[in-house]
């Protein structure tokens, strides 16, 4: 009897210790309501509890930086490779996302050893088919946004926006800082208005006739068409068409939602397991259907709204490694600010 009770105590101690350790802490800055379903599935499959710490990217980054080596964060999940790259530059990440499953799932362009793309998006041009001709768009590139023919016809959001920082960083990587500084001045000269609003607001501006072309991410058009943002945005989205720039050279600028491995992560092994799970077809289908992003793995279709209105039938820029977005971020901000890009 005594033996049994000691055994029971030891067992319960072991179980409780095990359950304390068998968890993973995710600092999550993206679409957390929808994504919580996928984390529940991971727990059901592996027994690893996912503690979601949801917040805005800036607040989560500050917390990770201030906690330093004592951080409770295992993974930082956010949108934009520029954010993951900037956290890497601050020394807050560690290597370890190098398992065969991760390497097999994600093309090299979209990952480093410290962070991995978990879903893809492109930053593209939307245009009014009534006011922009096919000839005007023929061979259109990001570089061409500075062409004086677009004077007073272009809308794009503020230079403080991470998607723009990454786009401009990629231009610096490809064309150099001097050429990109001149380009930024041309873009500012072409703006139909002082930058305001989010990506969807740029699409709305083209639909309303305030501008002829807008720069915005792919998933927003599908989100607007889905009706989840209301009838007005749904109608506006029907009035614009998508154009994928740089099809005759390096391809369209790509970006990702990324999962980064935090330095000092208390549950590193579980964090790697979770990233591997996020790269399975089941998780990828979830991302494509809830956020309208492109899958990062092969063999999964985007949501039908994406397939029908955007497609994946375009040349993606697979040459410009996404770690250049973080590396060139300071230079990107510098050239945009110098150009007077609000
Ligand atoms: Fe977004």
Short mmCIF file of C-alpha atoms and ligand atoms in Angstrom, two decimals:
data_model
loop_
_atom_site.label_atom_id
_atom_site.label_comp_id
_atom_site.label_asym_id
_atom_site.label_seq_id
_atom_site.Cartn_x
_atom_site.Cartn_y
_atom_site.Cartn_z
CA UNK A 1 0.00 0.00 0.00
CA UNK A 2 2.79 2.37 1.00
CA UNK A 3 4.74 1.43 -2.12
CA UNK A 4 1.74 2.16 -4.30
CA UNK A 5 1.17 5.59 -2.81
CA UNK A 6 4.85 6.55 -3.20
CA UNK A 7 4.67 5.34 -6.77
CA UNK A 8 1.52 7.42 -7.29
CA UNK A 9 3.20 10.50 -5.84
CA UNK A 10 6.28 10.02 -8.03
CA UNK A 11 4.06 9.47 -11.07
CA UNK A 12 2.00 12.55 -10.38
CA UNK A 13 5.17 14.59 -9.84
CA UNK A 14 6.55 13.31 -13.12
CA UNK A 15 3.29 14.05 -14.94
CA UNK A 16 3.03 17.55 -13.53
CA UNK A 17 6.70 18.30 -14.30
CA UNK A 18 6.22 16.89 -17.77
CA UNK A 19 3.09 18.94 -18.39
CA UNK A 20 4.82 22.13 -17.21
CA UNK A 21 7.66 21.51 -19.63
CA UNK A 22 5.51 20.29 -22.50
CA UNK A 23 4.45 23.63 -23.86
CA UNK A 24 5.46 26.31 -26.30
CA UNK A 25 5.06 30.06 -25.88
CA UNK A 26 4.04 31.88 -29.03
CA UNK A 27 4.26 35.66 -29.20
CA UNK A 28 1.73 36.14 -31.95
CA UNK A 29 1.13 39.33 -33.87
CA UNK A 30 -0.94 38.01 -36.74
CA UNK A 31 -4.62 37.16 -37.27
CA UNK A 32 -4.80 35.58 -33.87
CA UNK A 33 -8.50 34.80 -33.68
CA UNK A 34 -8.42 32.61 -36.76
CA UNK A 35 -4.99 31.12 -36.11
CA UNK A 36 -5.91 29.88 -32.61
CA UNK A 37 -7.78 26.97 -34.26
CA UNK A 38 -4.60 25.71 -35.85
CA UNK A 39 -2.76 25.85 -32.52
CA UNK A 40 -5.50 23.75 -30.90
CA UNK A 41 -5.03 21.13 -33.58
CA UNK A 42 -1.29 21.05 -32.84
CA UNK A 43 -2.01 20.48 -29.13
CA UNK A 44 -4.46 17.66 -29.92
CA UNK A 45 -1.86 16.00 -32.14
CA UNK A 46 1.25 16.37 -29.98
CA UNK A 47 0.09 17.03 -26.41
CA UNK A 48 2.18 20.21 -26.47
CA UNK A 49 0.25 23.10 -24.98
CA UNK A 50 0.44 26.34 -26.99
CA UNK A 51 0.44 29.47 -24.84
CA UNK A 52 -0.59 32.30 -27.13
CA UNK A 53 0.58 35.76 -26.16
CA UNK A 54 -1.27 37.94 -28.64
CA UNK A 55 -0.42 41.54 -29.33
CA UNK A 56 0.75 44.10 -31.83
CA UNK A 57 4.17 43.48 -33.32
CA UNK A 58 5.76 46.58 -31.79
CA UNK A 59 4.63 45.70 -28.24
CA UNK A 60 5.68 42.04 -28.55
CA UNK A 61 9.08 43.02 -29.95
CA UNK A 62 9.66 45.47 -27.10
CA UNK A 63 8.79 42.74 -24.59
CA UNK A 64 11.14 40.20 -26.19
CA UNK A 65 13.96 42.77 -26.24
CA UNK A 66 13.39 43.84 -22.62
CA UNK A 67 13.14 40.25 -21.31
CA UNK A 68 16.47 39.43 -23.00
CA UNK A 69 18.02 36.09 -22.03
CA UNK A 70 15.17 35.46 -19.55
CA UNK A 71 12.49 35.70 -22.21
CA UNK A 72 9.47 33.44 -22.01
CA UNK A 73 9.02 33.67 -25.79
CA UNK A 74 9.81 30.63 -27.91
CA UNK A 75 8.43 31.76 -31.23
CA UNK A 76 7.61 35.21 -32.54
CA UNK A 77 5.03 35.03 -35.33
CA UNK A 78 4.33 38.14 -37.35
CA UNK A 79 3.68 39.43 -40.84
CA UNK A 80 6.57 40.61 -43.00
CA UNK A 81 10.11 39.32 -43.39
CA UNK A 82 11.30 42.85 -42.62
CA UNK A 83 10.03 42.49 -39.04
CA UNK A 84 11.69 39.11 -38.52
CA UNK A 85 14.86 40.45 -40.15
CA UNK A 86 14.90 43.53 -37.91
CA UNK A 87 14.54 41.31 -34.81
CA UNK A 88 17.47 39.24 -36.07
CA UNK A 89 19.54 42.42 -36.52
CA UNK A 90 18.80 43.30 -32.88
CA UNK A 91 20.29 39.98 -31.77
CA UNK A 92 17.03 38.60 -30.37
CA UNK A 93 16.86 35.42 -32.50
CA UNK A 94 18.78 32.17 -32.61
CA UNK A 95 19.46 29.54 -35.26
CA UNK A 96 17.70 26.19 -35.19
CA UNK A 97 14.95 26.27 -37.81
CA UNK A 98 17.01 23.95 -39.99
CA UNK A 99 15.29 20.57 -39.68
CA UNK A 100 14.92 18.47 -42.86
CA UNK A 101 11.13 19.02 -42.75
CA UNK A 102 11.54 22.81 -42.72
CA UNK A 103 14.20 22.81 -45.43
CA UNK A 104 12.11 20.54 -47.65
CA UNK A 105 8.95 22.64 -47.22
CA UNK A 106 10.23 26.20 -47.62
CA UNK A 107 12.34 27.47 -50.55
CA UNK A 108 15.67 29.01 -49.47
CA UNK A 109 14.59 32.49 -50.60
CA UNK A 110 11.90 32.52 -47.91
CA UNK A 111 13.84 31.41 -44.82
CA UNK A 112 16.98 31.73 -42.74
CA UNK A 113 18.14 29.48 -39.88
CA UNK A 114 16.44 31.91 -37.44
CA UNK A 115 13.10 32.60 -39.11
CA UNK A 116 10.94 30.84 -41.65
CA UNK A 117 8.18 32.01 -43.97
CA UNK A 118 4.90 30.28 -43.10
CA UNK A 119 2.65 31.89 -45.76
CA UNK A 120 3.32 34.06 -48.80
CA UNK A 121 1.98 37.29 -50.20
CA UNK A 122 2.96 39.54 -53.09
CA UNK A 123 2.93 43.34 -53.06
CA UNK A 124 1.38 44.25 -56.39
CA UNK A 125 -0.25 47.00 -58.45
CA UNK A 126 -4.02 47.43 -58.59
CA UNK A 127 -5.44 49.53 -61.42
CA UNK A 128 -8.65 50.93 -62.78
CA UNK A 129 -9.42 49.10 -66.04
CA UNK A 130 -11.44 52.18 -67.09
CA UNK A 131 -8.57 54.65 -66.77
CA UNK A 132 -5.46 52.54 -67.30
CA UNK A 133 -4.84 50.89 -70.66
CA UNK A 134 -3.10 47.59 -71.29
CA UNK A 135 -0.42 49.46 -73.24
CA UNK A 136 0.35 51.66 -70.21
CA UNK A 137 0.85 48.61 -68.03
CA UNK A 138 2.74 46.56 -70.58
CA UNK A 139 6.10 45.54 -69.09
CA UNK A 140 5.31 47.52 -65.92
CA UNK A 141 7.78 47.23 -63.06
CA UNK A 142 8.16 48.62 -59.52
CA UNK A 143 10.88 50.79 -61.02
CA UNK A 144 8.23 52.14 -63.44
CA UNK A 145 6.16 53.57 -60.56
CA UNK A 146 8.53 56.56 -60.75
CA UNK A 147 7.71 57.18 -64.44
CA UNK A 148 6.26 60.71 -64.88
CA UNK A 149 3.36 59.22 -66.88
CA UNK A 150 1.83 58.27 -63.50
CA UNK A 151 1.95 61.85 -62.16
CA UNK A 152 -1.01 62.46 -59.86
CA UNK A 153 -2.32 58.93 -60.49
CA UNK A 154 -0.62 56.76 -57.82
CA UNK A 155 -1.62 55.92 -54.23
CA UNK A 156 0.51 54.00 -51.75
CA UNK A 157 0.54 54.04 -47.96
CA UNK A 158 3.01 55.74 -45.64
CA UNK A 159 6.76 55.13 -45.58
CA UNK A 160 6.48 53.97 -41.95
CA UNK A 161 4.57 50.89 -43.11
CA UNK A 162 6.61 47.70 -42.94
CA UNK A 163 5.35 46.39 -46.32
CA UNK A 164 6.72 49.53 -48.00
CA UNK A 165 9.98 49.35 -46.05
CA UNK A 166 10.48 45.80 -47.34
CA UNK A 167 9.54 46.68 -50.92
CA UNK A 168 12.01 49.58 -50.95
CA UNK A 169 14.67 47.41 -49.26
CA UNK A 170 14.28 44.90 -52.09
CA UNK A 171 14.74 47.69 -54.64
CA UNK A 172 17.92 48.78 -52.85
CA UNK A 173 19.14 45.18 -52.96
CA UNK A 174 18.48 44.99 -56.71
CA UNK A 175 19.24 48.52 -57.95
CA UNK A 176 21.43 50.10 -55.24
CA UNK A 177 20.73 52.92 -52.81
CA UNK A 178 21.47 55.85 -55.17
CA UNK A 179 19.09 54.63 -57.88
CA UNK A 180 16.43 53.82 -55.28
CA UNK A 181 16.74 57.30 -53.74
CA UNK A 182 16.02 58.82 -57.17
CA UNK A 183 13.18 56.35 -57.65
CA UNK A 184 11.58 57.31 -54.31
CA UNK A 185 11.57 60.99 -55.38
CA UNK A 186 9.80 60.00 -58.60
CA UNK A 187 7.22 57.97 -56.67
CA UNK A 188 6.48 60.87 -54.31
CA UNK A 189 6.11 63.21 -57.32
CA UNK A 190 3.52 60.81 -58.79
CA UNK A 191 1.35 60.51 -55.67
CA UNK A 192 -2.29 61.50 -56.09
CA UNK A 193 -2.46 62.39 -52.39
CA UNK A 194 -0.39 62.43 -49.21
CA UNK A 195 -0.18 58.79 -48.09
CA UNK A 196 -3.02 57.82 -45.76
CA UNK A 197 -4.80 54.66 -44.72
CA UNK A 198 -4.04 50.96 -44.95
CA UNK A 199 -3.64 48.78 -48.05
CA UNK A 200 -7.40 48.40 -48.47
CA UNK A 201 -7.77 52.20 -48.40
CA UNK A 202 -5.44 52.40 -51.43
CA UNK A 203 -7.63 49.96 -53.37
CA UNK A 204 -10.71 51.98 -52.30
CA UNK A 205 -9.05 55.16 -53.64
CA UNK A 206 -8.64 53.61 -57.11
CA UNK A 207 -12.23 52.34 -57.04
CA UNK A 208 -13.44 55.84 -56.09
CA UNK A 209 -11.48 57.49 -58.91
CA UNK A 210 -9.03 59.33 -56.62
CA UNK A 211 -6.15 57.52 -58.31
CA UNK A 212 -5.56 55.17 -61.24
CA UNK A 213 -3.06 52.78 -59.67
CA UNK A 214 -2.39 51.59 -56.12
CA UNK A 215 0.24 49.42 -54.46
CA UNK A 216 -1.14 46.85 -52.00
CA UNK A 217 -0.72 43.24 -50.95
CA UNK A 218 -2.47 40.41 -52.78
CA UNK A 219 -4.61 39.03 -49.94
CA UNK A 220 -6.45 42.31 -49.38
CA UNK A 221 -8.29 42.11 -52.70
CA UNK A 222 -9.59 38.62 -51.84
CA UNK A 223 -10.48 39.75 -48.31
CA UNK A 224 -12.51 42.66 -49.73
CA UNK A 225 -14.18 40.44 -52.35
CA UNK A 226 -15.13 37.93 -49.63
CA UNK A 227 -17.53 40.49 -48.13
CA UNK A 228 -15.93 40.11 -44.67
CA UNK A 229 -15.12 43.83 -44.73
CA UNK A 230 -18.61 44.88 -45.79
CA UNK A 231 -20.53 45.55 -49.00
CA UNK A 232 -18.81 48.86 -49.78
CA UNK A 233 -15.35 47.31 -49.85
CA UNK A 234 -16.68 44.29 -51.76
CA UNK A 235 -18.06 46.57 -54.47
CA UNK A 236 -14.85 48.63 -54.56
CA UNK A 237 -12.74 45.51 -55.02
CA UNK A 238 -14.78 44.58 -58.09
CA UNK A 239 -13.79 47.87 -59.74
CA UNK A 240 -10.03 47.21 -59.74
CA UNK A 241 -7.79 44.68 -61.44
CA UNK A 242 -4.55 43.13 -60.22
CA UNK A 243 -1.27 43.54 -62.06
CA UNK A 244 1.92 41.63 -61.22
CA UNK A 245 5.00 43.80 -61.85
CA UNK A 246 8.45 42.77 -63.14
CA UNK A 247 7.23 39.73 -65.05
CA UNK A 248 9.92 40.27 -67.70
CA UNK A 249 12.82 40.38 -65.27
CA UNK A 250 13.30 39.19 -61.66
CA UNK A 251 9.59 38.65 -60.89
CA UNK A 252 7.07 40.16 -58.49
CA UNK A 253 8.16 41.26 -55.00
CA UNK A 254 7.29 38.54 -52.50
CA UNK A 255 6.93 38.65 -48.74
CA UNK A 256 5.90 36.24 -45.99
CA UNK A 257 4.32 35.84 -42.63
CA UNK A 258 7.22 34.54 -40.58
CA UNK A 259 7.90 32.45 -37.49
CA UNK A 260 11.12 33.40 -35.68
CA UNK A 261 13.00 31.37 -33.05
CA UNK A 262 13.70 33.62 -30.08
CA UNK A 263 17.13 33.59 -28.40
CA UNK A 264 16.72 32.12 -24.92
CA UNK A 265 13.58 30.20 -25.92
CA UNK A 266 12.75 27.90 -22.98
CA UNK A 267 11.05 25.32 -25.24
CA UNK A 268 13.18 25.29 -28.36
CA UNK A 269 12.44 21.71 -29.42
CA UNK A 270 8.69 22.26 -29.17
CA UNK A 271 9.04 25.51 -31.08
CA UNK A 272 10.70 23.69 -33.98
CA UNK A 273 7.92 21.07 -33.88
CA UNK A 274 5.28 23.79 -34.06
CA UNK A 275 6.96 25.45 -37.04
CA UNK A 276 7.05 22.07 -38.78
CA UNK A 277 3.32 21.69 -38.06
CA UNK A 278 2.60 25.14 -39.53
CA UNK A 279 4.19 23.91 -42.75
CA UNK A 280 1.91 20.85 -43.11
CA UNK A 281 -0.84 20.89 -45.77
CA UNK A 282 -3.49 21.10 -43.01
CA UNK A 283 -2.05 24.30 -41.54
CA UNK A 284 -1.30 25.75 -44.94
CA UNK A 285 -4.91 25.22 -46.05
CA UNK A 286 -6.01 27.04 -42.92
CA UNK A 287 -3.78 30.05 -43.71
CA UNK A 288 -4.88 30.21 -47.33
CA UNK A 289 -8.56 30.10 -46.42
CA UNK A 290 -8.55 32.44 -43.42
CA UNK A 291 -6.03 35.06 -44.48
CA UNK A 292 -6.08 34.64 -48.30
CA UNK A 293 -2.29 34.37 -48.35
CA UNK A 294 -0.53 32.03 -50.75
CA UNK A 295 0.65 28.71 -49.31
CA UNK A 296 4.41 28.53 -48.82
CA UNK A 297 4.54 24.79 -49.57
CA UNK A 298 3.80 23.04 -52.84
CA UNK A 299 0.63 21.03 -53.29
CA UNK A 300 -1.85 23.33 -51.54
CA UNK A 301 -4.18 25.59 -53.52
CA UNK A 302 -4.86 29.18 -52.54
CA UNK A 303 -8.45 30.06 -51.63
CA UNK A 304 -10.79 30.13 -54.69
CA UNK A 305 -11.18 33.94 -54.36
CA UNK A 306 -7.40 34.21 -54.76
CA UNK A 307 -7.23 31.67 -57.58
CA UNK A 308 -10.02 33.41 -59.53
CA UNK A 309 -8.95 37.03 -59.01
CA UNK A 310 -5.19 36.88 -58.49
CA UNK A 311 -3.93 33.40 -59.24
CA UNK A 312 -0.52 31.93 -58.57
CA UNK A 313 0.21 31.97 -62.27
CA UNK A 314 2.85 34.70 -62.13
CA UNK A 315 6.62 34.88 -61.92
CA UNK A 316 7.65 35.34 -58.29
CA UNK A 317 10.94 36.99 -57.39
CA UNK A 318 12.85 33.97 -56.10
CA UNK A 319 16.26 35.64 -56.49
CA UNK A 320 15.98 38.39 -53.90
CA UNK A 321 16.49 36.66 -50.56
CA UNK A 322 14.00 37.95 -48.00
CA UNK A 323 16.70 38.44 -45.37
CA UNK A 324 17.73 41.50 -47.43
CA UNK A 325 14.53 43.25 -46.29
CA UNK A 326 15.77 43.47 -42.71
CA UNK A 327 19.35 44.20 -43.77
CA UNK A 328 18.34 47.11 -46.02
CA UNK A 329 15.52 48.42 -43.83
CA UNK A 330 17.42 51.41 -42.40
CA UNK A 331 18.56 52.43 -45.89
CA UNK A 332 14.98 52.07 -47.16
CA UNK A 333 13.65 54.38 -44.46
CA UNK A 334 16.44 56.84 -45.23
CA UNK A 335 15.66 57.09 -48.96
CA UNK A 336 11.90 57.37 -48.40
CA UNK A 337 12.34 60.08 -45.77
CA UNK A 338 14.80 61.99 -47.96
CA UNK A 339 12.28 61.88 -50.81
CA UNK A 340 9.60 63.44 -48.61
CA UNK A 341 7.50 60.23 -48.55
CA UNK A 342 5.17 60.85 -45.59
FE1 LIG B 1 -1.54 42.93 -43.94
#
